[in-house]
Tab-separated table of C-alpha atoms and ligand atoms in Angstrom:
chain	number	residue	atom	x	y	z
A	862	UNK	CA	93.736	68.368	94.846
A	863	UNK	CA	95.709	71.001	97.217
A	864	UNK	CA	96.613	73.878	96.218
A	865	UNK	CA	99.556	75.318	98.755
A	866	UNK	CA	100.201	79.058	98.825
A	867	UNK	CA	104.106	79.539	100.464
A	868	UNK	CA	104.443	83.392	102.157
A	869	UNK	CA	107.548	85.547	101.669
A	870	UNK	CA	109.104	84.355	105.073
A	871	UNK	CA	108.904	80.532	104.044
A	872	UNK	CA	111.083	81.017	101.011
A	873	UNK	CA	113.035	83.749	102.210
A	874	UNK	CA	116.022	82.108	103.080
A	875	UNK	CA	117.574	78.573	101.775
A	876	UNK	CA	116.632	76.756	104.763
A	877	UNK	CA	113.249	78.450	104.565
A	878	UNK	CA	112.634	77.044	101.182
A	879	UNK	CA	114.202	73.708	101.622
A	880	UNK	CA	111.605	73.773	104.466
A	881	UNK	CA	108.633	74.060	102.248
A	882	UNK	CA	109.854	72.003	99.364
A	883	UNK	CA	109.789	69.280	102.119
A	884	UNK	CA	106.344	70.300	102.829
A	885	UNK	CA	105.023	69.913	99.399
A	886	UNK	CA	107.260	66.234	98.777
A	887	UNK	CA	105.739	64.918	101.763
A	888	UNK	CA	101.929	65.139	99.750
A	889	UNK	CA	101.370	64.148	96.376
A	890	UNK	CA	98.038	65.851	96.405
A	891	UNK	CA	100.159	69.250	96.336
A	892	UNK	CA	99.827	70.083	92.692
A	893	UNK	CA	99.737	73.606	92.377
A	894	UNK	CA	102.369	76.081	94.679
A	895	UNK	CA	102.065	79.936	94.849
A	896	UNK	CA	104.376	81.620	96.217
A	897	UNK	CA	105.684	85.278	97.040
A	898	UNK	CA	108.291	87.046	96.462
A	899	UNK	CA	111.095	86.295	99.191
A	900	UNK	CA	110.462	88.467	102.442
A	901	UNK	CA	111.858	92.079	101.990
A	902	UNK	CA	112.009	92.127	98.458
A	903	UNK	CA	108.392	93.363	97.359
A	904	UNK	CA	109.538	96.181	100.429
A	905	UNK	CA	112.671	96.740	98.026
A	906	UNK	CA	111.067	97.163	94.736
A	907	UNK	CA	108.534	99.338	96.229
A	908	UNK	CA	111.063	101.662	97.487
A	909	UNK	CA	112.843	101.818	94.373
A	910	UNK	CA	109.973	103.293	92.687
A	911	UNK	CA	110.441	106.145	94.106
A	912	UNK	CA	112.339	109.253	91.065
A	913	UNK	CA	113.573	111.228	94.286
A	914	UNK	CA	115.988	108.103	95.776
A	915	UNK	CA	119.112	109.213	95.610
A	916	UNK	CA	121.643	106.833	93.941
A	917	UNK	CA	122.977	105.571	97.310
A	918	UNK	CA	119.566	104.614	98.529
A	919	UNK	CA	119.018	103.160	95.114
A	920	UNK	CA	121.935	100.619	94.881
A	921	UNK	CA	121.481	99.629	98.939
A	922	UNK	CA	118.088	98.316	97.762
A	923	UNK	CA	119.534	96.954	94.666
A	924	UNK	CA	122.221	95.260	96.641
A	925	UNK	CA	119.146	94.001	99.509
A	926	UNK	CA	117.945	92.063	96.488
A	927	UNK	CA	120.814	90.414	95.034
A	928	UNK	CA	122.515	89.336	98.042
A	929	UNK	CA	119.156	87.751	99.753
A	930	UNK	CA	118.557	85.713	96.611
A	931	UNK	CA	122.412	85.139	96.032
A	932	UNK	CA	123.112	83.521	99.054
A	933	UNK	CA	120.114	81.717	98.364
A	934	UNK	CA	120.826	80.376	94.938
A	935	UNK	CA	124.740	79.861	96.463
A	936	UNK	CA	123.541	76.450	98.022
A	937	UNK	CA	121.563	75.056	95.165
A	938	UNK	CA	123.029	72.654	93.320
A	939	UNK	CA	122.255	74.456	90.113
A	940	UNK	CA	123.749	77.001	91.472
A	941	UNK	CA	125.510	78.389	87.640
A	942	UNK	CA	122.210	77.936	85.640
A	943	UNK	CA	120.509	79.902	88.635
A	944	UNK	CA	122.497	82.398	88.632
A	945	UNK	CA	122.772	82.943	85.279
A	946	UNK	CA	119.197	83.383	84.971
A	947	UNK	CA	118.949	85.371	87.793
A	948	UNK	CA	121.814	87.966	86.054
A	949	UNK	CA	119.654	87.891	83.678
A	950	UNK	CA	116.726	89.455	86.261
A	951	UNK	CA	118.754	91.586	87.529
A	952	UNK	CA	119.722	93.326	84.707
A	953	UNK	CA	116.660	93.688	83.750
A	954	UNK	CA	115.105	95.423	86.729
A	955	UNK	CA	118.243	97.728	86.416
A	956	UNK	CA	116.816	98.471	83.046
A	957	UNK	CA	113.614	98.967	84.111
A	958	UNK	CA	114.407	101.238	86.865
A	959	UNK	CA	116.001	103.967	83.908
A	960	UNK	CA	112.704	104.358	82.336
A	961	UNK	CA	111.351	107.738	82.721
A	962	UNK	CA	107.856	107.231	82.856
A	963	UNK	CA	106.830	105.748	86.091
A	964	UNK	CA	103.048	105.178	86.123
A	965	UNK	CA	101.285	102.547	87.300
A	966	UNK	CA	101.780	99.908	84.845
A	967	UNK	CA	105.415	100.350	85.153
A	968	UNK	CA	105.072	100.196	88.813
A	969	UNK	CA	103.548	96.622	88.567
A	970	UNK	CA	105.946	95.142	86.559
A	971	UNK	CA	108.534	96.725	88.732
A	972	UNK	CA	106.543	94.870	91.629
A	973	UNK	CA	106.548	91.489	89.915
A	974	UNK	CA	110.436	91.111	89.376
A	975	UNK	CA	109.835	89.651	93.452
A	976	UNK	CA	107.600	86.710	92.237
A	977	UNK	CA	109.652	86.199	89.026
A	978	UNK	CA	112.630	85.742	90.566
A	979	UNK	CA	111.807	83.917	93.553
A	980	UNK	CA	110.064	81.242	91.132
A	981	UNK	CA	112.820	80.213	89.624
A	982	UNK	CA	115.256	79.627	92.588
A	983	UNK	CA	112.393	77.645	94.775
A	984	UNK	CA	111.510	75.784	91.344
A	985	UNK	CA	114.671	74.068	91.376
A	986	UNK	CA	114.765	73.838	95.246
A	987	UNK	CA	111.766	71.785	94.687
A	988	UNK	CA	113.557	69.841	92.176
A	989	UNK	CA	116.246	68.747	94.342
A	990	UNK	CA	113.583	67.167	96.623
A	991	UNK	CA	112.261	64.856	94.023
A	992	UNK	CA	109.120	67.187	93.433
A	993	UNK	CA	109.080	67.340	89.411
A	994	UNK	CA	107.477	71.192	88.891
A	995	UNK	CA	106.589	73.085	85.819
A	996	UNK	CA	107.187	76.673	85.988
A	997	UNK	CA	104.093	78.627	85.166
A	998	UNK	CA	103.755	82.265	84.522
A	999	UNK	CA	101.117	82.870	86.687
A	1000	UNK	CA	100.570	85.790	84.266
A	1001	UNK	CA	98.988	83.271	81.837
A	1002	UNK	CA	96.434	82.271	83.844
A	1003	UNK	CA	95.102	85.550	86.206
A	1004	UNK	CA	93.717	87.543	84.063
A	1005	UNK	CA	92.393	90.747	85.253
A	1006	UNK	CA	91.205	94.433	84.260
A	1007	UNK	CA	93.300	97.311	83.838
A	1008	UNK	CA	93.468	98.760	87.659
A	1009	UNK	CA	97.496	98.614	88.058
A	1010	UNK	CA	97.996	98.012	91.645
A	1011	UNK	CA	94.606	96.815	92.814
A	1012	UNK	CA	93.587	94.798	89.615
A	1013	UNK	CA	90.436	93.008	89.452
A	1014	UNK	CA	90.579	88.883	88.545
A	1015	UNK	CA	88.533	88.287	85.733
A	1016	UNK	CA	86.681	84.437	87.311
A	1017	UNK	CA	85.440	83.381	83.894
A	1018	UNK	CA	88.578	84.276	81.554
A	1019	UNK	CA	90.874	82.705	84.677
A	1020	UNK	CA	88.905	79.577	84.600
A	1021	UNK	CA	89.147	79.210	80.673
A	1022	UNK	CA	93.054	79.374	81.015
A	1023	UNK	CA	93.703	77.258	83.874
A	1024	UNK	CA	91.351	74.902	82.086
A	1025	UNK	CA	93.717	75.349	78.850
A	1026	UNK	CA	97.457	75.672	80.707
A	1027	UNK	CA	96.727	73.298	83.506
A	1028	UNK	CA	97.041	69.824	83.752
A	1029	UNK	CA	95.549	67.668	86.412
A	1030	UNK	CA	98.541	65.034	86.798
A	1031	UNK	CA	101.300	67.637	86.438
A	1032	UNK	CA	102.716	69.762	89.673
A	1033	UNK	CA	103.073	73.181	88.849
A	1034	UNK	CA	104.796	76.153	90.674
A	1035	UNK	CA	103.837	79.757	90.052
A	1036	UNK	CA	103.688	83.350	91.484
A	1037	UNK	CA	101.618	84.801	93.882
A	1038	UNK	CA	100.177	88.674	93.646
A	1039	UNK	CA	100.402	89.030	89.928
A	1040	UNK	CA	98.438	88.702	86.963
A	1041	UNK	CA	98.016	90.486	83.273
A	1042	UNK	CA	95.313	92.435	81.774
A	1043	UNK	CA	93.866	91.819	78.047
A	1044	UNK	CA	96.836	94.064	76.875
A	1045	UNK	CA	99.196	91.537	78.180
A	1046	UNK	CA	100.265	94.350	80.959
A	1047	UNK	CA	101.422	92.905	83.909
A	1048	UNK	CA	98.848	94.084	87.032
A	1049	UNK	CA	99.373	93.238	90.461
A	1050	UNK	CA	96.516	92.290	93.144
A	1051	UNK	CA	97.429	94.712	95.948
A	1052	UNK	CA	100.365	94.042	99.036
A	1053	UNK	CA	100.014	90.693	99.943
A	1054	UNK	CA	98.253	89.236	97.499
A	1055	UNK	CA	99.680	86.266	96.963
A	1056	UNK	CA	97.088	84.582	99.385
A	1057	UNK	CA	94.246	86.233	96.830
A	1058	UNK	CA	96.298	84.284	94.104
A	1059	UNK	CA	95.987	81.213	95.381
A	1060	UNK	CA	92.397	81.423	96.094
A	1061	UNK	CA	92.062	82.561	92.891
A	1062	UNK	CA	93.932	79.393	91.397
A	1063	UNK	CA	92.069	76.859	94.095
A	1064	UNK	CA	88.935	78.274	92.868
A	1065	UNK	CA	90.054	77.728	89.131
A	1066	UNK	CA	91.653	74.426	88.995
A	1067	UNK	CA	88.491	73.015	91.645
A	1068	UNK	CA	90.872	72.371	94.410
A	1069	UNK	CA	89.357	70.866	97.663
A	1070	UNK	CA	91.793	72.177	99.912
A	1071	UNK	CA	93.545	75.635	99.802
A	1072	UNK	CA	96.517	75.768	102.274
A	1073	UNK	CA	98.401	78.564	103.336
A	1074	UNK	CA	101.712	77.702	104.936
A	1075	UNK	CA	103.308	81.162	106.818
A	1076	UNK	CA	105.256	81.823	109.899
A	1077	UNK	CA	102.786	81.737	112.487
A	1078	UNK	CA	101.289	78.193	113.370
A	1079	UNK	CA	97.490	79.449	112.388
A	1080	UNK	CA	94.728	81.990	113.099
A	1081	UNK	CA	95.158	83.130	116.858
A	1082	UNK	CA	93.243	84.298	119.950
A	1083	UNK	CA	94.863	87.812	119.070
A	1084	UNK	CA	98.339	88.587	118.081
A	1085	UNK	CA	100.748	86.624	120.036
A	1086	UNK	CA	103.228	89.621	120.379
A	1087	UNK	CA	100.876	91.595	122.386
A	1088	UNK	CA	99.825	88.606	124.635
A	1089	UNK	CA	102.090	86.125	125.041
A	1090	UNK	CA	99.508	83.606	125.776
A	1091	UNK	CA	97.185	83.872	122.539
A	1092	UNK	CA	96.740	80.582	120.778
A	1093	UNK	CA	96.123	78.959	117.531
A	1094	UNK	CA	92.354	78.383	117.056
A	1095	UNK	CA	91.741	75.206	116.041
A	1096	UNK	CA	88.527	76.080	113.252
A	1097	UNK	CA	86.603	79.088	112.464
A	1098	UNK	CA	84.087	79.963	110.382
A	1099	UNK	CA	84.561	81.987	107.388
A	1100	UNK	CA	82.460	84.430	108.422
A	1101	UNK	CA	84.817	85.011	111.443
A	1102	UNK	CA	87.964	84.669	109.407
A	1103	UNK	CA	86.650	87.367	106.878
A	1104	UNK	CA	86.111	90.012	109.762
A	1105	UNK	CA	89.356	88.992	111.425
A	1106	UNK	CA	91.244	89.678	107.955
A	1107	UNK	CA	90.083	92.837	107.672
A	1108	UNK	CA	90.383	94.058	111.548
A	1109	UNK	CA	94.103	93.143	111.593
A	1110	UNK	CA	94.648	89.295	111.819
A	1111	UNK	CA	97.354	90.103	109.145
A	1112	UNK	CA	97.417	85.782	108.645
A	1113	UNK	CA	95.532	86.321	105.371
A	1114	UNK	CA	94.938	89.068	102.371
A	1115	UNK	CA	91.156	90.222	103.670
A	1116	UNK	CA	89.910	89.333	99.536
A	1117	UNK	CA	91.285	85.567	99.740
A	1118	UNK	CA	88.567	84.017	101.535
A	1119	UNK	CA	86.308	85.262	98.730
A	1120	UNK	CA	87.088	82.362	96.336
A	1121	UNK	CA	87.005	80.131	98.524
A	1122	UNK	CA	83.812	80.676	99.995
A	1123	UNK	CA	81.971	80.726	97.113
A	1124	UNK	CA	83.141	76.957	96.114
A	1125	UNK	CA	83.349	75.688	99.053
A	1126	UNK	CA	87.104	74.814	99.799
A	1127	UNK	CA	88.570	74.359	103.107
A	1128	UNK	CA	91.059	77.145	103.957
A	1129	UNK	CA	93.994	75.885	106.465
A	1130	UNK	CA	96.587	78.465	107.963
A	1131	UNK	CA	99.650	76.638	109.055
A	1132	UNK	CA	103.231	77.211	109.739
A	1133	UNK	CA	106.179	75.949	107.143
A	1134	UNK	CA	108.456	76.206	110.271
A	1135	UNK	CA	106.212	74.001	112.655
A	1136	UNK	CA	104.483	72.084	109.733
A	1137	UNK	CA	103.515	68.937	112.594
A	1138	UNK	CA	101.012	71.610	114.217
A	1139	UNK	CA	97.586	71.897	112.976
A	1140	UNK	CA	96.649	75.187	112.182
A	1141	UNK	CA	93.720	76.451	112.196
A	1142	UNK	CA	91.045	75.254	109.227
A	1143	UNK	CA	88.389	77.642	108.098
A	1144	UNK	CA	85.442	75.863	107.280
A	1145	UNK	CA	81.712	77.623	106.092
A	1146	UNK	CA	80.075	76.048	109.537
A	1147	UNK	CA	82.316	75.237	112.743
A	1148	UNK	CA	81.133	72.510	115.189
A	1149	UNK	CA	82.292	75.631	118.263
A	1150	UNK	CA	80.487	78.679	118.013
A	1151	UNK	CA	81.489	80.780	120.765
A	1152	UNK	CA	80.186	84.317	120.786
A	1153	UNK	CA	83.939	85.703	121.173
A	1154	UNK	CA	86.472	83.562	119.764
A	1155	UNK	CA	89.280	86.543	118.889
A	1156	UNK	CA	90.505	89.792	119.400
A	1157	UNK	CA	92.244	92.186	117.242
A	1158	UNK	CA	93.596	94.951	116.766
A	1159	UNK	CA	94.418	97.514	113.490
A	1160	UNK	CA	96.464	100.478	114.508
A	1161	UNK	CA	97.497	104.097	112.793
A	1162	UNK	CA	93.529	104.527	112.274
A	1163	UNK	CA	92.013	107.814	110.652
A	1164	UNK	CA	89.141	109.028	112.258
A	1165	UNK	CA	86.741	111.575	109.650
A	1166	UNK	CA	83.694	113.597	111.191
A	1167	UNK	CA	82.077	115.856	109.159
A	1168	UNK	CA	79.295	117.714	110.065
A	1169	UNK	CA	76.809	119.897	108.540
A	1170	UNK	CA	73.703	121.289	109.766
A	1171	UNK	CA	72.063	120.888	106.465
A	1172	UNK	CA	72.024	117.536	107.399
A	1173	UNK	CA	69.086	118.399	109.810
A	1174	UNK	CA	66.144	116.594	108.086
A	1175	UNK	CA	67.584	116.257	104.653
A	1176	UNK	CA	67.932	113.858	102.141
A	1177	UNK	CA	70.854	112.758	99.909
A	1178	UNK	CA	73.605	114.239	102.810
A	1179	UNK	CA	74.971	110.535	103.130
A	1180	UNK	CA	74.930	109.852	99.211
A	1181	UNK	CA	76.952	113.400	98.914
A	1182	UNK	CA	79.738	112.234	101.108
A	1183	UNK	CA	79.817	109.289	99.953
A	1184	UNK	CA	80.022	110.138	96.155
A	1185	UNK	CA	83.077	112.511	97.051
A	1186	UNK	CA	84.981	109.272	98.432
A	1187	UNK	CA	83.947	107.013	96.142
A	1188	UNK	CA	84.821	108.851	93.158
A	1189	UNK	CA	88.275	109.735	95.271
A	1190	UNK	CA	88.518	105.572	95.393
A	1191	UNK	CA	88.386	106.058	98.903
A	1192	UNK	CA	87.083	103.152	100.620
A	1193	UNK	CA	85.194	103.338	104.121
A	1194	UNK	CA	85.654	100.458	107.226
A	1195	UNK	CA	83.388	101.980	109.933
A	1196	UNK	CA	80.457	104.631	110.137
A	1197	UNK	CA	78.280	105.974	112.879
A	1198	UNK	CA	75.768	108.856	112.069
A	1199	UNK	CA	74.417	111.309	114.449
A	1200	UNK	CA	71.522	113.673	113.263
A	1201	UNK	CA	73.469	116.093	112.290
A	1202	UNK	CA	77.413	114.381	111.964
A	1203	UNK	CA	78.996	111.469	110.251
A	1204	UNK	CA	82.070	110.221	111.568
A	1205	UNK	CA	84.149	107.398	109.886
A	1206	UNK	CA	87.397	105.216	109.226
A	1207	UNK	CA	88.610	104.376	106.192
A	1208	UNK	CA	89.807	101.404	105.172
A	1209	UNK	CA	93.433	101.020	105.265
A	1210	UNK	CA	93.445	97.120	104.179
A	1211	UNK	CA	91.743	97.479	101.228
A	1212	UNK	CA	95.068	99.889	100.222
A	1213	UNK	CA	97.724	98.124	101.846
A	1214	UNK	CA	100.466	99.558	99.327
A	1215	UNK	CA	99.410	103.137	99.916
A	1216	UNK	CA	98.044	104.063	103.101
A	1217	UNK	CA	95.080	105.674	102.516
A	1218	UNK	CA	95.537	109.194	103.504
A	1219	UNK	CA	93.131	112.465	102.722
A	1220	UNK	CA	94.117	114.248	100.157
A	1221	UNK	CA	94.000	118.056	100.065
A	1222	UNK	CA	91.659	117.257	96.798
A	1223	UNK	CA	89.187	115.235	98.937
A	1224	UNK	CA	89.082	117.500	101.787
A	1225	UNK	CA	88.777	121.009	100.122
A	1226	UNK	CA	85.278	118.946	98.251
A	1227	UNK	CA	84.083	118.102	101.722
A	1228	UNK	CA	84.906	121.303	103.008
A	1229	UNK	CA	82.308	122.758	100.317
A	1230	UNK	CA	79.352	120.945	101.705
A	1231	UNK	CA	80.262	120.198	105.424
A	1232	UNK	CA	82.838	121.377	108.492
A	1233	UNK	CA	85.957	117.802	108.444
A	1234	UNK	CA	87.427	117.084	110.980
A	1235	UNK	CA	90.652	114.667	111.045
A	1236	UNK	CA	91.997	112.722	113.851
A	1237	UNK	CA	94.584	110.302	113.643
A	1238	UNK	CA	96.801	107.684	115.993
A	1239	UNK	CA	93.594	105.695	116.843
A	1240	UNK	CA	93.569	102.257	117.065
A	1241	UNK	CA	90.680	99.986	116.179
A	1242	UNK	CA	90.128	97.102	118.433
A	1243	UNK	CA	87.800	94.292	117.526
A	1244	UNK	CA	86.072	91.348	119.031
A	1245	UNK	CA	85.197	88.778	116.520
A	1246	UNK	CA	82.862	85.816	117.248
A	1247	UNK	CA	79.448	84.742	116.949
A	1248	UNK	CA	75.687	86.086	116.976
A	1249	UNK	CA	77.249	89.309	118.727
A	1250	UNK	CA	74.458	91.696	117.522
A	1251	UNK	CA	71.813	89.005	119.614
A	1252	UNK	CA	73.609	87.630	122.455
A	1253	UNK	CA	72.583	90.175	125.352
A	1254	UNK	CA	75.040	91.487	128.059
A	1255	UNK	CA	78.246	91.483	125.918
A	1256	UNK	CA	77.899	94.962	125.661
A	1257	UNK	CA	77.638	95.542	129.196
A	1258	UNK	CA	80.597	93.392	130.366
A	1259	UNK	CA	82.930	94.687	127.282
A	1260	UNK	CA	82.012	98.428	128.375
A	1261	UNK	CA	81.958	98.010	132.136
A	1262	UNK	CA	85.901	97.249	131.593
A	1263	UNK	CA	86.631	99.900	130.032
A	1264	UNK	CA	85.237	103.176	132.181
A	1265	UNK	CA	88.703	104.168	132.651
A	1266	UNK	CA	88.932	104.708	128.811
A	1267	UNK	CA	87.993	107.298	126.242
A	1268	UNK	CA	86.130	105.384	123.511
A	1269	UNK	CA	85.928	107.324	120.119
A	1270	UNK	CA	83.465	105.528	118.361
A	1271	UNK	CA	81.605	101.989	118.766
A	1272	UNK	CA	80.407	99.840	115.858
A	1273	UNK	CA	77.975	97.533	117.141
A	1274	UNK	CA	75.230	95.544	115.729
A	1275	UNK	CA	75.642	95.611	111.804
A	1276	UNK	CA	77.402	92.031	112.007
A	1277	UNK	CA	76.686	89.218	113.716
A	1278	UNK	CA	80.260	88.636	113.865
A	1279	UNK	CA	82.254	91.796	114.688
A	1280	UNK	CA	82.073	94.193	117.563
A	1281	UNK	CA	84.581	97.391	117.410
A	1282	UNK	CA	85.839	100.154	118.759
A	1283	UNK	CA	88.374	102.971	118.171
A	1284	UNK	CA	90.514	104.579	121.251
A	1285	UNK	CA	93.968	106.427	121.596
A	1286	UNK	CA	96.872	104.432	119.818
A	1287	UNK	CA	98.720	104.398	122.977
A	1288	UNK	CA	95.800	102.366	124.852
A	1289	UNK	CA	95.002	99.795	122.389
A	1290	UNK	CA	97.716	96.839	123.531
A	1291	UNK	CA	96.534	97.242	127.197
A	1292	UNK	CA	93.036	97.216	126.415
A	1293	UNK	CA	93.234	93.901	124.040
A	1294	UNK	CA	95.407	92.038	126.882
A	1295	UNK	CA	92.437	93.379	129.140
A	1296	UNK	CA	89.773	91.515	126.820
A	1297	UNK	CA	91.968	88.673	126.316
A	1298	UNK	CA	92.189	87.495	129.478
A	1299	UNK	CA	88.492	88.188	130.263
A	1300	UNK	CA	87.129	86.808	127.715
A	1301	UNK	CA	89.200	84.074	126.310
A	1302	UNK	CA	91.972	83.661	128.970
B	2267	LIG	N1	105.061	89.918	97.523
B	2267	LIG	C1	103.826	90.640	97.658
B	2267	LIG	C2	103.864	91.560	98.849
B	2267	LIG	O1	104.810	91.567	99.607
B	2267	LIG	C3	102.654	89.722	97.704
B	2267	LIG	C4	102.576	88.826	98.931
B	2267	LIG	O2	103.570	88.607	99.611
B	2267	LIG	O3	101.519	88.295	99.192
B	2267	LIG	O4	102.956	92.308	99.034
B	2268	LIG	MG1	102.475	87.942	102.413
């Protein structure tokens, strides 16, 4: 059984989605699609949520949405029933959107209108192509906690429903990115989550396969707009993947290879434009186990130092910082500790839908304990391979090449897979076409 996870840009247009509905015809073992919201839309609703948008503002959005899906729906051949139904949506959101109260549980059903209503059109796009699909609330089936925005899955109560809502011979199609809590709430898993969703349902239905058809042809070298000749890797590990989804291969949500790790089912990237190409398949152990097999890079970095000299032989320093972000849901990437300073990024994938910023809150509790420091524009860059931390004189070459640059911190040595660095936003392209063609070509 496949389960085959469609991104915003393969159903964003009708040809786009007659694309992938040929996709999933062409293999009966594609029983379960998730997809996203068409591309622009989530973009839309999140703007909307904003009270200050004045009413011109407001109605371009609106107007974003209903013409992408319009002219969408225009070459169906249900096209009435469609757009009926999708009237029906609109309304709807426009209803939503006059409610006063705007926390976070009205933000994630604001969210899910994307999924909801790009369901319905691909549904009967799929149709049309012989492909017999049930359309399944995908609400039903992820259940999570009560964290609007970031919610948690709950695995057990997920399994029990797909267990009770899904059937093995039927072909369903259903919505990436959100889910409901006990109260019936709608929650949402974080920006891009869609990929998280269909690990999620893999992992639930025991799917073999989990396939994730986007715009780019698989994982690459690095990202092909910076060097023109990165390629598609063929396999990597998931140890690899996982550290090139959080360091800025954007290909996948950094929480989807979760699921499938822990039961074992092969991940494969491909493109629903190119679907003939191969991808690149993430498997637990690759037959090629180069020591660099990537490079990446994560810009508009935050750099914290704080430094106290009651750090000087003490104890608990590190726990006090820490507690202040944590219970600020603050979530670190990097850290490197000097006797007396701490300097660290924080984790801006973790919080795709808000960048993670300091807030004067956060800083004025630091402030009490230790001298903060904030610099920003940095850019992460990242080699990802294999036994890094033991394979001597990587270090040596990766440093030797760049004398001419000011490094601002090095992470080296924690993973066997990951070796990073932060430098000046405006150096980070040049520096990862530098690495490319050293070490990868
Ligand atoms: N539509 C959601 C987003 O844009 C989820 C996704 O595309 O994965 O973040
Ligand atoms: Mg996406």
């Amino acid at each position: 059984m496949i389960v085959s996870k469609f991104g915003g840009t393969s159903v964003g247009s009708y040809e786009a989605m007659s694309h992938s509905a040929s996709i999933v015809a062409k293999n009966p073992g594609r029983k379960l699609i998730v997809i996203s919201a068409t591309s622009g839309t989530t973009n839309d609703l999140v703007a909307l949520e904003d009270f200050s948008l004045n009413s011109t503002d407001k109605e371009s959005r609106l107007i974003a949405i209903e013409t992408r899906h319009k002219s969408i729906i225009q070459e169906c051949p249900n096209k009435e029933e469609l757009l009926t139904r999708f009237n029906g949506q609109l309304s709807e959101l426009r209803i939503h959107l006059e409610q006063q109260s705007r926390d976070k549980r009205w933000k994630d059903r604001l969210y899910a209108f994307g999924e909801l209503m790009s369901t319905y059109i691909f549904a009967d796009v799929l149709r049309t192509r012989g492909v017999e699909v049930e359309w399944l609330d995908a609400r039903k089936i992820i259940k999570t906690d009560s964290t609007f925005g970031n919610a948690v899955p709950e695995l057990a109560t997920i399994k029990k429903k797909a267990d009770t809502h899904i059937q093995k011979e039927k072909v369903y199609l259903t919505q990436g990115f959100i889910g409901s809590d006990i109260f019936g709430s709608t929650t949402t898993l974080g920006r891009g989550g869609s990929d998280y969703s269909a690990a999620l349902f893999a992992e639930a239905v025991g799917a073999d396969t989990l396939e994730i058809w986007t715009d780019v042809a698989g994982v690459f070298t690095t990202d092909p707009r910076i060097v023109k000749n990165a390629r598609a890797i063929p396999e990597i590990t998931f140890d690899e993947a996982a550290e090139l989804s959080v360091f800025g291969g954007k290909v996948l949500h950094p929480a989807t290879l979760k699921p499938a790790i822990r039961s074992g089912i092969d991940v494969k990237v491909l493109s629903s434009k190119e679907p003939e190409l191969k991808g690149t398949t993430i498997v637990k152990k690759s037959e090629s186990e180069p020591v660099i097999r990537a490079i990446s890079l994560r810009k508009d970095q935050t750099l914290l130092t704080v430094r106290s000299l009651d750090m000087l032989h003490q104890h608990g320093f590190l726990a006090k910082l820490f507690t202040v972000l944590a219970n600020n849901q603050i979530s670190v990437d990097l850290v490197t500790t000097s006797e007396v300073s701490v300097s660290l990024t924080l984790d801006t994938a973790a919080k795709a839908s808000n960048k993670v910023e300091l807030t004067e809150k956060v800083y004025r509790e630091l402030s009490e304990f230790c001298d903060v420091e904030v610099e920003r524009d940095l850019s992460l860059v990242a080699l990802i391979g294999n036994k890094l931390n033991t394979t001597s004189g990587v270090s040596g070459k990766l440093f030797s090449m760049l004398k001419d640059h000011n490094i601002r911190l090095v992470c080296h040595g924690a993973s066997a897979n990951n070796i990073c660095f932060l430098v000046e936003e405006g150096t980070g392209e040049k520096i990862v076409k530098l690495l490319h063609k050293r070490f990868i070509k």
